[in-house]
Structure formats: C-alpha cells, structure tokens
CSV table of C-alpha atoms and ligand atoms in Angstrom, one decimal:
chain,number,residue,atom,x,y,z
A,1439,UNK,CA,67.3,-149.7,131.2
A,1440,UNK,CA,70.0,-148.3,133.4
A,1441,UNK,CA,73.3,-147.4,131.3
A,1442,UNK,CA,76.4,-149.3,132.4
A,1443,UNK,CA,78.3,-147.2,134.8
A,1444,UNK,CA,81.4,-146.2,132.5
A,1445,UNK,CA,78.6,-144.5,130.4
A,1446,UNK,CA,77.6,-142.4,133.1
A,1447,UNK,CA,78.7,-138.7,133.6
A,1448,UNK,CA,81.8,-138.7,135.5
A,1449,UNK,CA,81.7,-136.7,138.7
A,1450,UNK,CA,81.5,-132.9,138.2
A,1451,UNK,CA,84.8,-132.1,140.0
A,1452,UNK,CA,86.6,-135.0,138.0
A,1453,UNK,CA,85.0,-133.8,134.6
A,1454,UNK,CA,86.0,-129.9,135.5
A,1455,UNK,CA,89.7,-131.2,136.3
A,1456,UNK,CA,89.7,-133.2,133.0
A,1457,UNK,CA,88.5,-130.4,131.4
A,1458,UNK,CA,91.2,-127.9,132.9
A,1459,UNK,CA,94.0,-130.7,131.7
A,1460,UNK,CA,92.8,-130.9,128.2
A,1461,UNK,CA,92.5,-127.2,127.9
A,1462,UNK,CA,96.3,-126.9,129.3
A,1463,UNK,CA,97.3,-129.5,126.8
A,1464,UNK,CA,95.9,-128.2,123.7
A,1465,UNK,CA,97.3,-124.6,124.6
A,1466,UNK,CA,100.6,-126.2,125.2
A,1467,UNK,CA,101.0,-128.4,122.2
A,1468,UNK,CA,99.4,-125.4,120.0
A,1469,UNK,CA,102.0,-123.0,121.4
A,1470,UNK,CA,104.6,-125.7,120.5
A,1471,UNK,CA,103.6,-126.4,117.2
A,1472,UNK,CA,104.5,-123.0,116.2
A,1473,UNK,CA,108.0,-123.6,116.5
A,1474,UNK,CA,108.0,-126.8,115.0
A,1475,UNK,CA,108.8,-127.2,111.4
A,1476,UNK,CA,110.7,-130.5,111.1
A,1477,UNK,CA,108.9,-133.7,110.4
A,1478,UNK,CA,110.2,-135.2,113.9
A,1479,UNK,CA,107.9,-132.9,115.5
A,1480,UNK,CA,104.7,-134.2,113.5
A,1481,UNK,CA,103.5,-135.5,116.8
A,1482,UNK,CA,102.8,-132.1,118.4
A,1483,UNK,CA,100.1,-131.6,115.5
A,1484,UNK,CA,98.6,-135.0,115.8
A,1485,UNK,CA,98.3,-134.8,119.5
A,1486,UNK,CA,97.1,-131.6,119.3
A,1487,UNK,CA,94.3,-132.7,116.9
A,1488,UNK,CA,93.5,-135.8,119.3
A,1489,UNK,CA,93.4,-133.5,121.9
A,1490,UNK,CA,91.1,-131.1,120.8
A,1491,UNK,CA,88.4,-133.6,120.0
A,1492,UNK,CA,88.8,-135.2,123.3
A,1493,UNK,CA,88.4,-131.5,124.8
A,1494,UNK,CA,85.1,-131.6,122.4
A,1495,UNK,CA,83.8,-134.3,123.9
A,1496,UNK,CA,84.2,-133.2,127.5
A,1497,UNK,CA,82.8,-129.9,126.6
A,1498,UNK,CA,79.9,-131.6,125.5
A,1499,UNK,CA,79.4,-133.5,128.7
A,1500,UNK,CA,80.0,-130.4,130.8
A,1501,UNK,CA,77.4,-128.4,128.7
A,1502,UNK,CA,74.9,-131.3,129.4
A,1503,UNK,CA,75.4,-130.9,133.0
A,1504,UNK,CA,75.3,-127.0,133.2
A,1505,UNK,CA,72.3,-126.3,130.8
A,1506,UNK,CA,69.7,-125.8,133.4
A,1507,UNK,CA,72.0,-123.0,134.9
A,1508,UNK,CA,71.7,-120.8,131.9
A,1509,UNK,CA,68.3,-121.4,131.1
A,1510,UNK,CA,67.4,-119.0,133.4
A,1511,UNK,CA,69.3,-116.2,131.4
A,1512,UNK,CA,72.6,-114.4,132.1
A,1513,UNK,CA,71.7,-113.6,135.7
A,1514,UNK,CA,75.0,-112.1,136.7
A,1515,UNK,CA,78.6,-111.6,135.7
A,1516,UNK,CA,79.9,-115.0,136.4
A,1517,UNK,CA,77.4,-116.7,134.3
A,1518,UNK,CA,77.7,-114.2,131.5
A,1519,UNK,CA,81.5,-115.2,131.6
A,1520,UNK,CA,80.8,-118.9,131.6
A,1521,UNK,CA,78.5,-118.5,128.6
A,1522,UNK,CA,81.4,-116.5,126.7
A,1523,UNK,CA,84.2,-119.1,127.6
A,1524,UNK,CA,81.6,-122.0,126.2
A,1525,UNK,CA,81.2,-119.9,122.8
A,1526,UNK,CA,84.5,-119.0,122.5
A,1527,UNK,CA,85.8,-122.6,123.2
A,1528,UNK,CA,83.2,-124.0,120.5
A,1529,UNK,CA,84.8,-121.4,118.3
A,1530,UNK,CA,88.1,-122.3,118.8
A,1531,UNK,CA,87.0,-126.3,118.3
A,1532,UNK,CA,85.2,-125.4,115.3
A,1533,UNK,CA,87.6,-123.3,113.5
A,1534,UNK,CA,90.4,-126.1,114.2
A,1535,UNK,CA,87.9,-128.8,112.9
A,1536,UNK,CA,87.2,-126.5,109.8
A,1537,UNK,CA,90.9,-125.8,109.0
A,1538,UNK,CA,91.8,-129.6,109.0
A,1539,UNK,CA,88.7,-130.1,106.7
A,1540,UNK,CA,90.3,-128.1,104.3
A,1541,UNK,CA,88.3,-124.6,104.8
A,1542,UNK,CA,89.9,-121.1,104.9
A,1543,UNK,CA,88.8,-117.6,105.3
A,1544,UNK,CA,90.0,-114.3,104.4
A,1545,UNK,CA,90.3,-111.7,107.2
A,1546,UNK,CA,92.7,-109.3,105.2
A,1547,UNK,CA,96.3,-110.1,106.2
A,1548,UNK,CA,95.0,-113.2,108.1
A,1549,UNK,CA,93.1,-116.4,107.8
A,1550,UNK,CA,91.3,-119.3,109.4
A,1551,UNK,CA,94.4,-120.6,111.3
A,1552,UNK,CA,95.4,-117.2,112.8
A,1553,UNK,CA,91.2,-117.0,114.3
A,1554,UNK,CA,91.6,-120.4,115.2
A,1555,UNK,CA,95.1,-119.3,117.4
A,1556,UNK,CA,93.5,-116.1,118.6
A,1557,UNK,CA,90.4,-118.1,119.8
A,1558,UNK,CA,92.7,-120.5,121.4
A,1559,UNK,CA,94.4,-117.8,123.4
A,1560,UNK,CA,91.3,-116.1,124.2
A,1561,UNK,CA,89.9,-119.7,125.9
A,1562,UNK,CA,93.2,-119.5,128.1
A,1563,UNK,CA,92.3,-116.1,129.3
A,1564,UNK,CA,88.6,-116.6,130.0
A,1565,UNK,CA,89.2,-119.9,131.6
A,1566,UNK,CA,91.6,-118.2,134.2
A,1567,UNK,CA,88.8,-115.7,134.5
A,1568,UNK,CA,86.3,-118.7,135.3
A,1569,UNK,CA,88.5,-120.6,137.5
A,1570,UNK,CA,88.9,-117.6,140.0
A,1571,UNK,CA,85.1,-117.7,140.4
A,1572,UNK,CA,84.4,-121.4,140.1
A,1573,UNK,CA,87.5,-123.5,140.7
A,1574,UNK,CA,87.3,-126.3,143.3
A,1575,UNK,CA,89.8,-128.9,143.7
A,1576,UNK,CA,88.6,-132.6,143.1
A,1577,UNK,CA,88.5,-134.4,146.6
A,1578,UNK,CA,89.6,-138.0,147.0
A,1579,UNK,CA,86.2,-139.8,147.0
A,1580,UNK,CA,85.4,-137.8,143.8
A,1581,UNK,CA,87.9,-140.3,141.8
A,1582,UNK,CA,86.0,-143.5,140.8
A,1583,UNK,CA,89.0,-145.3,140.2
A,1584,UNK,CA,88.8,-147.6,137.3
A,1585,UNK,CA,86.0,-146.7,136.2
A,1586,UNK,CA,87.0,-143.2,135.4
A,1587,UNK,CA,90.1,-144.4,134.1
A,1588,UNK,CA,88.3,-146.7,131.5
A,1589,UNK,CA,86.1,-143.7,130.9
A,1590,UNK,CA,88.8,-141.4,129.7
A,1591,UNK,CA,90.7,-143.9,128.1
A,1592,UNK,CA,87.5,-144.5,125.9
A,1593,UNK,CA,87.0,-140.6,125.2
A,1594,UNK,CA,90.8,-140.4,124.3
A,1595,UNK,CA,90.5,-143.2,122.0
A,1596,UNK,CA,87.4,-141.9,120.4
A,1597,UNK,CA,89.2,-138.9,119.8
A,1598,UNK,CA,92.2,-140.6,118.0
A,1599,UNK,CA,89.9,-142.7,115.8
A,1600,UNK,CA,88.0,-139.7,114.7
A,1601,UNK,CA,90.8,-137.9,113.9
A,1602,UNK,CA,92.3,-141.1,111.6
A,1603,UNK,CA,88.9,-141.0,110.1
A,1604,UNK,CA,88.9,-137.5,109.3
A,1605,UNK,CA,92.5,-138.4,107.6
A,1606,UNK,CA,90.6,-141.0,105.3
A,1607,UNK,CA,87.5,-139.0,104.4
A,1608,UNK,CA,89.8,-136.1,103.6
A,1609,UNK,CA,92.0,-138.3,101.3
A,1610,UNK,CA,89.1,-140.3,99.9
A,1611,UNK,CA,87.4,-137.0,99.1
A,1612,UNK,CA,90.1,-135.4,98.0
A,1613,UNK,CA,89.7,-132.1,100.0
A,1614,UNK,CA,92.1,-129.0,100.3
A,1615,UNK,CA,92.6,-130.3,104.0
A,1616,UNK,CA,94.1,-133.6,102.3
A,1617,UNK,CA,96.7,-131.4,100.7
A,1618,UNK,CA,98.1,-130.2,104.2
A,1619,UNK,CA,101.9,-130.7,105.1
A,1620,UNK,CA,102.2,-132.3,108.8
A,1621,UNK,CA,102.2,-128.7,110.1
A,1622,UNK,CA,98.7,-128.2,108.7
A,1623,UNK,CA,99.8,-125.7,106.1
A,1624,UNK,CA,98.7,-125.9,102.4
A,1625,UNK,CA,100.9,-125.1,99.4
A,1626,UNK,CA,101.0,-121.8,97.7
A,1627,UNK,CA,103.2,-120.5,94.8
A,1628,UNK,CA,106.1,-123.2,95.3
A,1629,UNK,CA,108.8,-122.6,92.2
A,1630,UNK,CA,107.3,-119.5,91.0
A,1631,UNK,CA,109.8,-116.8,92.1
A,1632,UNK,CA,107.9,-114.1,94.3
A,1633,UNK,CA,104.4,-115.3,93.5
A,1634,UNK,CA,103.8,-116.7,96.7
A,1635,UNK,CA,101.9,-114.9,99.9
A,1636,UNK,CA,103.6,-112.0,101.8
A,1637,UNK,CA,103.4,-111.9,105.5
A,1638,UNK,CA,104.7,-109.6,107.7
A,1639,UNK,CA,103.5,-108.7,111.2
A,1640,UNK,CA,101.3,-106.1,111.9
A,1641,UNK,CA,103.7,-103.1,112.1
A,1642,UNK,CA,106.8,-104.3,110.3
A,1643,UNK,CA,106.4,-102.3,107.2
A,1644,UNK,CA,109.6,-100.8,106.2
A,1645,UNK,CA,110.2,-98.4,103.3
A,1646,UNK,CA,111.8,-100.0,100.2
A,1647,UNK,CA,115.7,-100.4,101.1
A,1648,UNK,CA,117.9,-98.7,99.0
A,1649,UNK,CA,120.7,-101.1,97.9
A,1650,UNK,CA,122.9,-98.2,97.3
A,1651,UNK,CA,123.4,-97.2,100.8
A,1652,UNK,CA,122.3,-100.8,102.4
A,1653,UNK,CA,125.0,-102.8,103.7
A,1654,UNK,CA,125.4,-106.2,105.7
A,1655,UNK,CA,127.5,-106.1,108.5
A,1656,UNK,CA,129.0,-109.4,110.2
A,1657,UNK,CA,130.3,-108.8,113.6
A,1658,UNK,CA,129.9,-109.6,117.4
A,1659,UNK,CA,132.4,-111.9,119.0
A,1660,UNK,CA,134.5,-112.6,116.2
A,1661,UNK,CA,138.4,-111.8,115.1
A,1662,UNK,CA,137.4,-109.9,112.1
A,1663,UNK,CA,134.5,-108.0,111.7
A,1664,UNK,CA,133.3,-107.2,107.9
A,1665,UNK,CA,130.8,-105.2,106.0
A,1666,UNK,CA,129.4,-106.2,102.7
A,1667,UNK,CA,127.7,-104.3,100.0
A,1668,UNK,CA,125.0,-105.7,97.7
A,1669,UNK,CA,127.4,-106.9,95.0
A,1670,UNK,CA,129.4,-109.0,97.2
A,1671,UNK,CA,126.6,-111.5,98.6
A,1672,UNK,CA,125.9,-114.3,96.4
A,1673,UNK,CA,127.1,-117.5,94.8
A,1674,UNK,CA,125.4,-120.1,96.6
A,1675,UNK,CA,122.1,-121.8,96.5
A,1676,UNK,CA,119.7,-123.7,98.6
A,1677,UNK,CA,116.2,-125.6,98.0
A,1678,UNK,CA,114.1,-124.7,100.9
A,1679,UNK,CA,110.3,-124.9,102.2
A,1680,UNK,CA,109.2,-121.7,104.0
A,1681,UNK,CA,105.9,-122.7,106.0
A,1682,UNK,CA,104.0,-119.9,107.8
A,1683,UNK,CA,102.3,-120.4,111.0
A,1684,UNK,CA,98.9,-118.5,109.4
A,1685,UNK,CA,98.8,-122.1,107.3
A,1686,UNK,CA,100.3,-121.8,104.0
A,1687,UNK,CA,103.8,-123.2,102.6
A,1688,UNK,CA,105.9,-122.7,99.7
A,1689,UNK,CA,109.0,-124.5,98.4
A,1690,UNK,CA,111.7,-122.8,96.1
A,1691,UNK,CA,115.5,-122.8,95.2
A,1692,UNK,CA,117.0,-119.5,97.1
A,1693,UNK,CA,120.1,-118.0,95.7
A,1694,UNK,CA,122.7,-115.9,97.9
A,1695,UNK,CA,125.4,-115.9,100.5
A,1696,UNK,CA,125.8,-119.3,102.8
A,1697,UNK,CA,126.0,-118.3,106.4
A,1698,UNK,CA,128.9,-120.6,106.7
A,1699,UNK,CA,131.0,-118.8,104.6
A,1700,UNK,CA,130.2,-115.5,106.5
A,1701,UNK,CA,131.3,-117.1,109.4
A,1702,UNK,CA,134.5,-118.3,108.0
A,1703,UNK,CA,135.4,-114.7,106.7
A,1704,UNK,CA,134.9,-113.5,110.5
A,1705,UNK,CA,136.5,-116.0,112.5
A,1706,UNK,CA,133.9,-116.5,115.5
A,1707,UNK,CA,135.5,-116.7,119.0
A,1708,UNK,CA,135.9,-119.9,120.7
A,1709,UNK,CA,133.0,-119.4,123.1
A,1710,UNK,CA,130.6,-117.9,120.3
A,1711,UNK,CA,127.4,-120.0,120.2
A,1712,UNK,CA,124.7,-118.3,118.7
A,1713,UNK,CA,124.0,-115.9,115.7
A,1714,UNK,CA,121.5,-113.2,115.3
A,1715,UNK,CA,119.9,-112.2,112.1
A,1716,UNK,CA,118.7,-108.6,112.3
A,1717,UNK,CA,116.4,-106.4,110.3
A,1718,UNK,CA,116.4,-102.9,109.5
A,1719,UNK,CA,113.3,-102.7,111.4
A,1720,UNK,CA,114.6,-104.3,114.4
A,1721,UNK,CA,112.9,-107.5,113.8
A,1722,UNK,CA,115.4,-110.1,114.7
A,1723,UNK,CA,115.7,-114.0,115.5
A,1724,UNK,CA,119.1,-116.1,116.2
A,1725,UNK,CA,119.9,-119.3,115.5
A,1726,UNK,CA,122.6,-121.7,117.3
A,1727,UNK,CA,125.9,-121.2,115.5
A,1728,UNK,CA,126.1,-125.0,114.3
A,1729,UNK,CA,122.7,-124.5,112.6
A,1730,UNK,CA,123.8,-120.9,111.4
A,1731,UNK,CA,126.5,-122.3,109.2
A,1732,UNK,CA,124.1,-124.3,107.3
A,1733,UNK,CA,121.4,-121.3,106.3
A,1734,UNK,CA,121.3,-118.9,103.5
A,1735,UNK,CA,121.2,-115.2,103.2
A,1736,UNK,CA,119.2,-114.6,99.9
A,1737,UNK,CA,118.8,-112.3,97.2
A,1738,UNK,CA,116.9,-114.2,94.9
A,1739,UNK,CA,114.1,-116.6,94.8
A,1740,UNK,CA,114.0,-119.2,91.7
A,1741,UNK,CA,116.7,-116.6,90.1
A,1742,UNK,CA,114.4,-113.7,90.6
A,1743,UNK,CA,115.6,-110.9,92.7
A,1744,UNK,CA,113.5,-110.7,95.5
A,1745,UNK,CA,110.5,-108.1,95.8
A,1746,UNK,CA,110.7,-105.7,98.5
A,1747,UNK,CA,107.6,-107.5,100.4
A,1748,UNK,CA,109.8,-110.5,100.3
A,1749,UNK,CA,112.6,-108.7,102.0
A,1750,UNK,CA,114.8,-107.2,99.2
A,1751,UNK,CA,117.9,-107.0,99.5
A,1752,UNK,CA,118.7,-109.9,101.8
A,1753,UNK,CA,116.3,-112.5,103.9
A,1754,UNK,CA,117.2,-115.6,105.9
A,1755,UNK,CA,116.5,-118.5,104.8
A,1756,UNK,CA,116.6,-121.3,107.6
A,1757,UNK,CA,115.3,-124.8,106.4
A,1758,UNK,CA,113.4,-126.5,109.1
A,1759,UNK,CA,112.7,-123.4,110.7
A,1760,UNK,CA,108.9,-121.8,110.7
A,1761,UNK,CA,108.4,-118.8,108.5
A,1762,UNK,CA,108.6,-116.4,111.5
A,1763,UNK,CA,112.1,-116.9,112.0
A,1764,UNK,CA,112.7,-116.3,108.4
A,1765,UNK,CA,114.0,-112.5,109.2
A,1766,UNK,CA,113.4,-110.1,105.9
A,1767,UNK,CA,115.4,-106.9,105.3
A,1768,UNK,CA,118.5,-108.5,107.0
A,1769,UNK,CA,121.3,-105.6,107.5
A,1770,UNK,CA,123.2,-107.2,110.4
A,1771,UNK,CA,124.3,-110.6,111.4
A,1772,UNK,CA,125.8,-110.7,115.0
A,1773,UNK,CA,127.8,-113.5,116.8
A,1774,UNK,CA,127.2,-113.8,120.3
A,1775,UNK,CA,128.0,-115.8,123.4
A,1776,UNK,CA,124.6,-115.9,124.6
A,1777,UNK,CA,121.2,-116.1,123.2
A,1778,UNK,CA,119.1,-112.3,123.5
A,1779,UNK,CA,115.8,-113.1,124.7
A,1780,UNK,CA,114.5,-109.9,123.6
A,1781,UNK,CA,114.4,-111.2,119.9
A,1782,UNK,CA,111.1,-113.0,121.5
A,1783,UNK,CA,109.4,-109.5,122.2
A,1784,UNK,CA,111.1,-107.8,119.1
A,1785,UNK,CA,109.3,-109.9,116.5
A,1786,UNK,CA,105.7,-108.6,118.0
A,1787,UNK,CA,106.8,-104.7,118.7
A,1788,UNK,CA,109.4,-104.4,115.8
A,1789,UNK,CA,107.3,-101.9,113.2
A,1790,UNK,CA,106.3,-99.7,116.4
A,1791,UNK,CA,108.7,-96.8,116.2
B,213,MTE,N1,111.7,-108.1,109.5
B,213,MTE,C1,110.6,-109.3,109.0
B,213,MTE,N2,110.8,-110.5,108.7
B,213,MTE,C2,109.7,-111.4,108.9
B,213,MTE,C3,108.3,-110.9,109.1
B,213,MTE,C4,108.2,-109.6,109.6
B,213,MTE,O1,107.3,-109.0,109.7
B,213,MTE,N3,109.4,-108.6,109.6
B,213,MTE,N4,107.6,-111.9,108.9
B,213,MTE,C5,108.0,-113.0,109.1
B,213,MTE,C6,106.7,-114.2,109.1
B,213,MTE,S1,105.7,-114.2,110.1
B,213,MTE,C7,107.0,-115.2,107.8
B,213,MTE,S2,105.8,-116.4,107.6
B,213,MTE,C8,107.9,-114.7,107.0
B,213,MTE,C9,106.9,-114.6,105.5
B,213,MTE,O2,107.9,-114.2,104.1
B,213,MTE,P1,107.3,-113.6,102.9
B,213,MTE,O3,106.5,-112.2,103.4
B,213,MTE,O4,108.5,-113.6,102.3
B,213,MTE,O5,106.6,-114.9,102.5
B,213,MTE,O6,108.6,-113.8,106.9
B,213,MTE,C10,109.4,-113.5,108.2
B,213,MTE,N5,110.3,-112.3,108.5
B,214,MO,MO1,104.4,-116.2,109.5
C-alpha cells in the first residue's frame, strides 16, 4: 500500500532547510536561556525543549535519506565531517534529553548540562563547516505547498506532545527531572548557609581576600564617591535564589548592604544609567541603575560569614539574574552613563593574568 502523501519524506532541500532553521532556533533559544532567570522567560526553556525534539525528528528523516552514502565508509573529508556532525548532533540531543529526565554526570567542575551546552555549540561550528561544502538554496518547485506545511505542523506538534508527556511521566515517577525549576536547574543546599556548590569559571580563582586590607569603593558618575571597610558593610537582608547555568539552584537569606543605600550615599549624576560590580579578579557585570537599587552586596549567607569560595568578603546578590552575574569578591561598584561591553569578555578571561 502506498503511504499517504503527507507521510512521505519531504523534498531533500526542504528537509535540509528545515534542519538549518531548527538548529538556528535551538541555538538561539539555548543562548537566550543562559540569560533568563525570571519566570516570565519560562517560554524560552519550553520552546527550546520542543525545538530539540522537533530537530530530533528531522535528524531521523535526514539520516534515513543519507545512510547509503556513509555505508561505503569515510571516503573523504566531507563525508567524515558529515558523520562527525551527525554524531555530535545526536550527542547534544541525547544529553539534553537525559538532563530533562533527571540524569547527571560528574565532570569535575562541570556536569551534564555543561556537556550539553558544549556539544550544542560544537554543532553550530560543524554545521557551518558542513554548509560550506553542501549548502544549496531550496528552489521554488521544492516547496510542496500545503503538504509541506501539514507535515511540519505535525512534526512540531509531535515534539510538543512528547515534551508534555515527558512532564507527566517525570512527575508520575517522581524522578530528579521532575524537581527541576523552569530553567532546568535542580535544588542544592538551600537554607544551609555555605553548604551549596562553589562555581567559578576556569581561571577565576583568587587567593583568599584579606579583610584587613580590603575595602569597597563606590565611585564613577557620582557627586560623592566613598570607600568603606568590612565593618561598614551590613544591616540589610534579602531572600534570593541563585540559579547557575550549570544546572543547580540554591535559595537563601543573604545579609549585607543594600546597594540602594550605597547609591543614596554617593548621589549618582542625573544621567547615570548603569552600575558595574567588579571583582578583585577583574570579573565584572553591570545592572541598570533602577534594578541595582534593589540588589544586595552580601557578607553573609543564612547568617554565616561567606566562605572564600562563595566570595568573601563581599558578593553580589541579584534576584532574578542567573548565577554568573552574581559577582564574587567584589571590591568596586562603579556608576556609569553607558554600559561597558567589555564585561561580556571579562567574565571568560578574568582569571588569566
Ligand atoms: N569573580 C567571580 N564571580 C563569580 C564567578 C566567578 O568565576 N568569578 N562565577 C559566577 C558563577 S558562574 C556562579 S553560578 C556564581 C556561583 O556562586 P557560588 O560559587 O557562591 O555558588 O558566582 C558567579 N560569580
Ligand atoms: Mo554559574
């Protein structure tokens, strides 16, 4: 019996075009998700998951089409690159799926989610290489109109249904996957003082900071710069949740000094728009000044003095922001008119010096 038309594999160039779109979609949502910490951004994680499952369906169709070409072995570099691309793509999809189902992996300072991110970025690089050799623009006649539209709607719907089913099954089996936050992160060490994971970038490992010689400067576009020592930073508290992009979160009461009161003390200029928090290592991040008024620089967590690993003497607590923005070992707060974009690089290279 012949298959109904909409079940037949799409035209090769249409399939390839949709693969490219699907990869672009999961790559974009994946990167945006790293900057998303508020529940209003839950859709980024949801559509990333559904996009991944849709991509898995497209990859299956593609592999069915090209399998005979690799049967003859890795005859040349172009084929070898294609096979590598397929393997890394399957790896990225498999690690993402395993994470959602609650699996984890101990890779020293990294875990399964970091591996997933790494493989995802590698897919982007390999795909760019693959396109150099193989890219062909779809032609008008390749589009089979309504049939193509129905096919792809069905594929995305199947992805969404699978994702929904995953939630139900995870919940019913009470897996670790079911206890994830909307960002995908799992709880670790909440309300237990310093007993939560220490996460630093590869090179950002300063020597312990001596509170006797340490001080906090608050300056920049202000009328009245100040410098405070350790005994002068305190008196305020917030409850906030630290959510690291490597896949864990931890909620605590943090004690320290409200940045709002520091800003009141220095009197920012009319046109001041950003506040930059800088570590002794050069690691830094900025927040819009209105948001900065509501964050805290913490000396303590759950009434325990911060340990060195958690940023003693002072670390940023920025509710709703992802962990990498919670700068540790802060020694300088600078009010600026414009955002300095060098911080996007600084977080990667700060310990190398
Ligand atoms: N100076 C500095 N601050 C930093 C980091 C770093 O490497 N250097 N890592 C960030 C990351 S990725 C996270 S998730 C949190 C982790 O805080 P913790 O180590 O106290 O858990 O700190 C952030 N602040
Ligand atoms: Mo992190």
